[in-house]
Amino acid sequence: MKLERFFSYIFAGLGVVLLIVSFGVCLLSRNAPVRMTEVPAGAEQCAEAFCDAVNNGELVNMSRMIYGQPDLGMENLPEAPEATLVWQAFADSISCEFDGGYYPMDAGIAREVKITTMDVVALMENLAQHAQTVLEEKVAAAGTLADIYDENNNYREDLVELVMQEALQRVLAQDVKTVTWNVTLNLINRDDSWWIVPDQSLLQAISGVA
């Protein structure tokens, strides 16, 4: 397995996170913020449940509050150990904080929030660097070429997996960078239920990818 195939493992581990960004939605226009004196109970409950799910790392539950309940890939996570490490780190890093009160908009109401997540782009860059270092260490410590290469003269698959796991552990043991997003929660009422209609900024925030 050649060195460039390391990147396929990186993307496999992060695929569920990156998938969220590709989910297409229409941006909603809104009026200038005007604080509401009375907020529908259902809307408030929806917004609070959304933030609670984010703060608890329950991203599957969070996705179910999005209008239409789209499949964002969160219920079909890769089983590879590297993917599990990345996903858990991301779920542990994400948080949601309200920033101001509710205000009306054309299709419903809205509220500003700050969402903080692990910086996925920075993690991928750091991971690639560590993977190269770990691979070089394994090659230098190998007793024979058979410990490094398979019969097709590619890197052994078990070696690749070991290198990726160790590189991820090194990256996640450091202070992982985070990024904070200023996001508008757009809430609408459909069929007597309140939902969050995401715009691109919210999708980027819950994926950690600009």
Coordinates of C-alpha atoms in Angstrom, one line a residue:
M1 CA 0.0 0.0 0.0
K2 CA 1.6 3.2 -1.1
L3 CA 2.0 6.3 1.1
E4 CA -0.6 8.3 -0.7
R5 CA -3.2 5.7 0.4
F6 CA -2.8 7.0 3.9
F7 CA -5.0 9.9 2.9
S8 CA -7.8 7.5 2.1
Y9 CA -7.8 6.4 5.7
I10 CA -7.9 10.0 6.9
F11 CA -10.9 10.8 4.7
A12 CA -12.6 7.5 5.7
G13 CA -12.3 8.5 9.4
L14 CA -13.6 11.9 8.7
G15 CA -16.1 11.1 6.0
V16 CA -19.2 11.3 8.2
V17 CA -18.1 14.8 9.3
L18 CA -17.4 16.0 5.9
L19 CA -20.6 14.6 4.5
I20 CA -22.7 17.1 6.4
V21 CA -21.2 20.0 4.5
S22 CA -22.4 18.6 1.2
F23 CA -26.0 18.6 2.3
G24 CA -27.6 21.3 0.2
V25 CA -30.1 23.8 1.7
C26 CA -31.5 27.2 0.7
L27 CA -30.5 30.3 2.6
L28 CA -33.3 32.0 4.4
S29 CA -33.7 35.8 4.5
R30 CA -34.8 37.4 7.7
N31 CA -35.7 40.8 9.1
A32 CA -33.5 43.0 11.3
P33 CA -33.3 41.4 14.7
V34 CA -36.2 42.5 16.9
R35 CA -36.4 40.9 20.3
M36 CA -39.7 39.0 20.8
T37 CA -41.6 39.4 24.1
E38 CA -43.4 36.1 23.7
V39 CA -41.8 33.0 22.2
P40 CA -43.9 30.0 21.2
A41 CA -43.1 27.2 23.7
G42 CA -42.5 24.7 20.9
A43 CA -39.9 26.9 19.3
E44 CA -38.1 27.4 22.5
Q45 CA -38.1 23.7 23.3
C46 CA -36.8 22.9 19.8
A47 CA -33.9 25.4 20.1
E48 CA -33.0 24.2 23.6
A49 CA -33.2 20.6 22.7
F50 CA -30.9 21.2 19.7
C51 CA -28.3 22.9 21.8
D52 CA -28.6 20.2 24.5
A53 CA -28.0 17.5 22.0
V54 CA -25.0 19.3 20.6
N55 CA -23.5 19.9 24.1
N56 CA -24.0 16.2 25.0
G57 CA -22.4 15.0 21.7
E58 CA -25.7 13.4 20.7
L59 CA -25.4 14.4 17.0
V60 CA -27.8 11.8 15.8
N61 CA -30.5 13.3 17.9
M62 CA -29.4 16.8 16.8
S63 CA -29.9 15.8 13.1
R64 CA -33.4 14.6 13.8
M65 CA -34.5 18.2 14.7
I66 CA -33.6 19.4 11.3
Y67 CA -36.6 20.0 9.0
G68 CA -37.2 16.9 6.8
Q69 CA -34.9 14.8 9.1
P70 CA -32.4 14.4 6.3
D71 CA -29.9 11.5 6.4
L72 CA -26.6 13.1 7.3
G73 CA -24.8 9.8 7.5
M74 CA -24.5 10.0 11.3
E75 CA -26.1 6.7 12.0
N76 CA -23.8 4.7 9.7
L77 CA -20.4 5.5 11.1
P78 CA -17.3 3.6 9.7
E79 CA -16.2 0.7 12.0
A80 CA -12.5 1.3 11.6
P81 CA -10.7 2.2 14.9
E82 CA -9.3 5.4 13.3
A83 CA -12.9 6.6 12.4
T84 CA -14.1 5.8 16.0
L85 CA -11.2 7.9 17.5
V86 CA -11.9 10.9 15.2
W87 CA -15.7 10.7 15.6
Q88 CA -15.5 10.5 19.4
A89 CA -13.0 13.4 19.5
F90 CA -15.3 15.5 17.4
A91 CA -18.4 14.7 19.4
D92 CA -16.5 15.6 22.6
S93 CA -15.4 18.9 21.2
I94 CA -18.7 20.3 19.9
S95 CA -20.7 22.8 22.0
C96 CA -23.6 25.2 21.6
E97 CA -24.3 28.5 23.4
F98 CA -27.1 30.9 22.9
D99 CA -26.2 34.5 22.0
G100 CA -29.1 36.9 22.4
G101 CA -32.8 36.5 22.3
Y102 CA -35.4 35.3 19.8
Y103 CA -36.5 37.6 17.0
P104 CA -39.1 37.2 14.1
M105 CA -38.4 36.5 10.5
D106 CA -40.6 36.0 7.5
A107 CA -41.0 32.2 7.8
G108 CA -40.8 31.8 11.6
I109 CA -38.4 32.9 14.3
A110 CA -34.7 32.8 14.9
R111 CA -32.0 32.9 17.5
E112 CA -28.3 33.4 17.4
V113 CA -26.0 30.8 18.8
K114 CA -22.2 30.2 19.0
I115 CA -21.1 26.7 18.0
T116 CA -17.6 25.5 18.8
T117 CA -16.1 22.4 17.3
M118 CA -12.8 20.7 16.7
D119 CA -11.1 22.3 13.6
V120 CA -11.3 19.3 11.2
V121 CA -9.1 20.9 8.6
A122 CA -6.3 21.6 11.1
L123 CA -6.6 18.0 12.4
M124 CA -6.3 16.5 8.9
E125 CA -3.2 18.6 8.2
N126 CA -1.6 17.6 11.5
L127 CA -2.6 14.0 11.0
A128 CA -0.8 13.8 7.7
Q129 CA 2.4 15.1 9.2
H130 CA 2.3 12.7 12.1
A131 CA 1.5 9.8 9.8
Q132 CA 4.6 10.5 7.8
T133 CA 6.7 10.7 11.0
V134 CA 5.3 7.5 12.4
L135 CA 5.8 5.6 9.1
E136 CA 9.4 6.7 9.0
E137 CA 9.9 5.4 12.6
K138 CA 8.3 2.0 11.7
V139 CA 10.5 1.7 8.6
A140 CA 13.7 2.5 10.5
A141 CA 12.8 0.0 13.3
A142 CA 11.8 -2.9 10.9
G143 CA 13.9 -6.0 10.9
T144 CA 13.3 -7.0 7.3
L145 CA 11.7 -5.6 4.2
A146 CA 8.9 -8.2 4.7
D147 CA 7.9 -6.3 7.8
I148 CA 7.2 -3.3 5.7
Y149 CA 6.2 -4.4 2.2
D150 CA 3.7 -7.0 0.9
E151 CA 4.2 -9.3 -2.1
N152 CA 3.2 -6.5 -4.4
N153 CA 5.8 -4.2 -3.0
N154 CA 3.2 -2.0 -1.3
Y155 CA 3.1 -1.1 2.4
R156 CA 1.6 -3.8 4.4
E157 CA -2.0 -3.1 5.3
D158 CA -1.6 -4.0 8.9
L159 CA 1.3 -1.6 9.1
V160 CA -0.8 1.2 7.5
E161 CA -3.5 0.6 10.1
L162 CA -1.0 0.6 12.9
V163 CA 0.6 3.8 11.7
M164 CA -2.7 5.6 11.3
Q165 CA -3.9 4.6 14.8
E166 CA -0.7 5.8 16.4
A167 CA -0.6 9.0 14.4
L168 CA -4.2 9.8 15.5
Q169 CA -3.4 9.0 19.1
R170 CA -0.5 11.5 19.0
V171 CA -2.6 14.2 17.3
L172 CA -5.5 13.8 19.7
A173 CA -3.2 13.7 22.7
Q174 CA -2.2 17.3 21.9
D175 CA -4.3 20.4 22.3
V176 CA -6.6 20.0 19.3
K177 CA -7.5 23.3 17.7
T178 CA -11.1 24.5 17.8
V179 CA -13.1 26.9 15.8
T180 CA -16.2 29.0 16.9
W181 CA -19.0 29.8 14.5
N182 CA -21.7 32.5 14.9
V183 CA -24.8 30.8 13.6
T184 CA -28.5 31.7 13.2
L185 CA -31.0 29.0 14.2
N186 CA -33.9 29.4 11.8
L187 CA -37.0 27.8 13.4
I188 CA -40.2 27.1 11.5
N189 CA -43.6 25.5 12.4
R190 CA -44.8 22.7 10.1
D191 CA -47.7 20.4 10.9
D192 CA -47.8 21.6 14.5
S193 CA -44.1 20.9 15.1
W194 CA -41.1 23.2 15.3
W195 CA -38.1 22.4 13.2
I196 CA -34.7 24.0 12.5
V197 CA -34.0 24.9 8.9
P198 CA -30.2 25.0 8.5
D199 CA -28.4 27.4 6.3
Q200 CA -24.8 26.8 5.1
S201 CA -23.2 28.4 8.2
L202 CA -25.0 25.9 10.5
L203 CA -23.9 23.0 8.3
Q204 CA -20.4 24.2 8.3
A205 CA -20.5 24.7 12.1
I206 CA -21.7 21.2 12.9
S207 CA -19.0 19.7 10.6
G208 CA -16.1 21.9 11.7
V209 CA -15.2 22.5 8.1
A210 CA -15.1 26.0 6.5

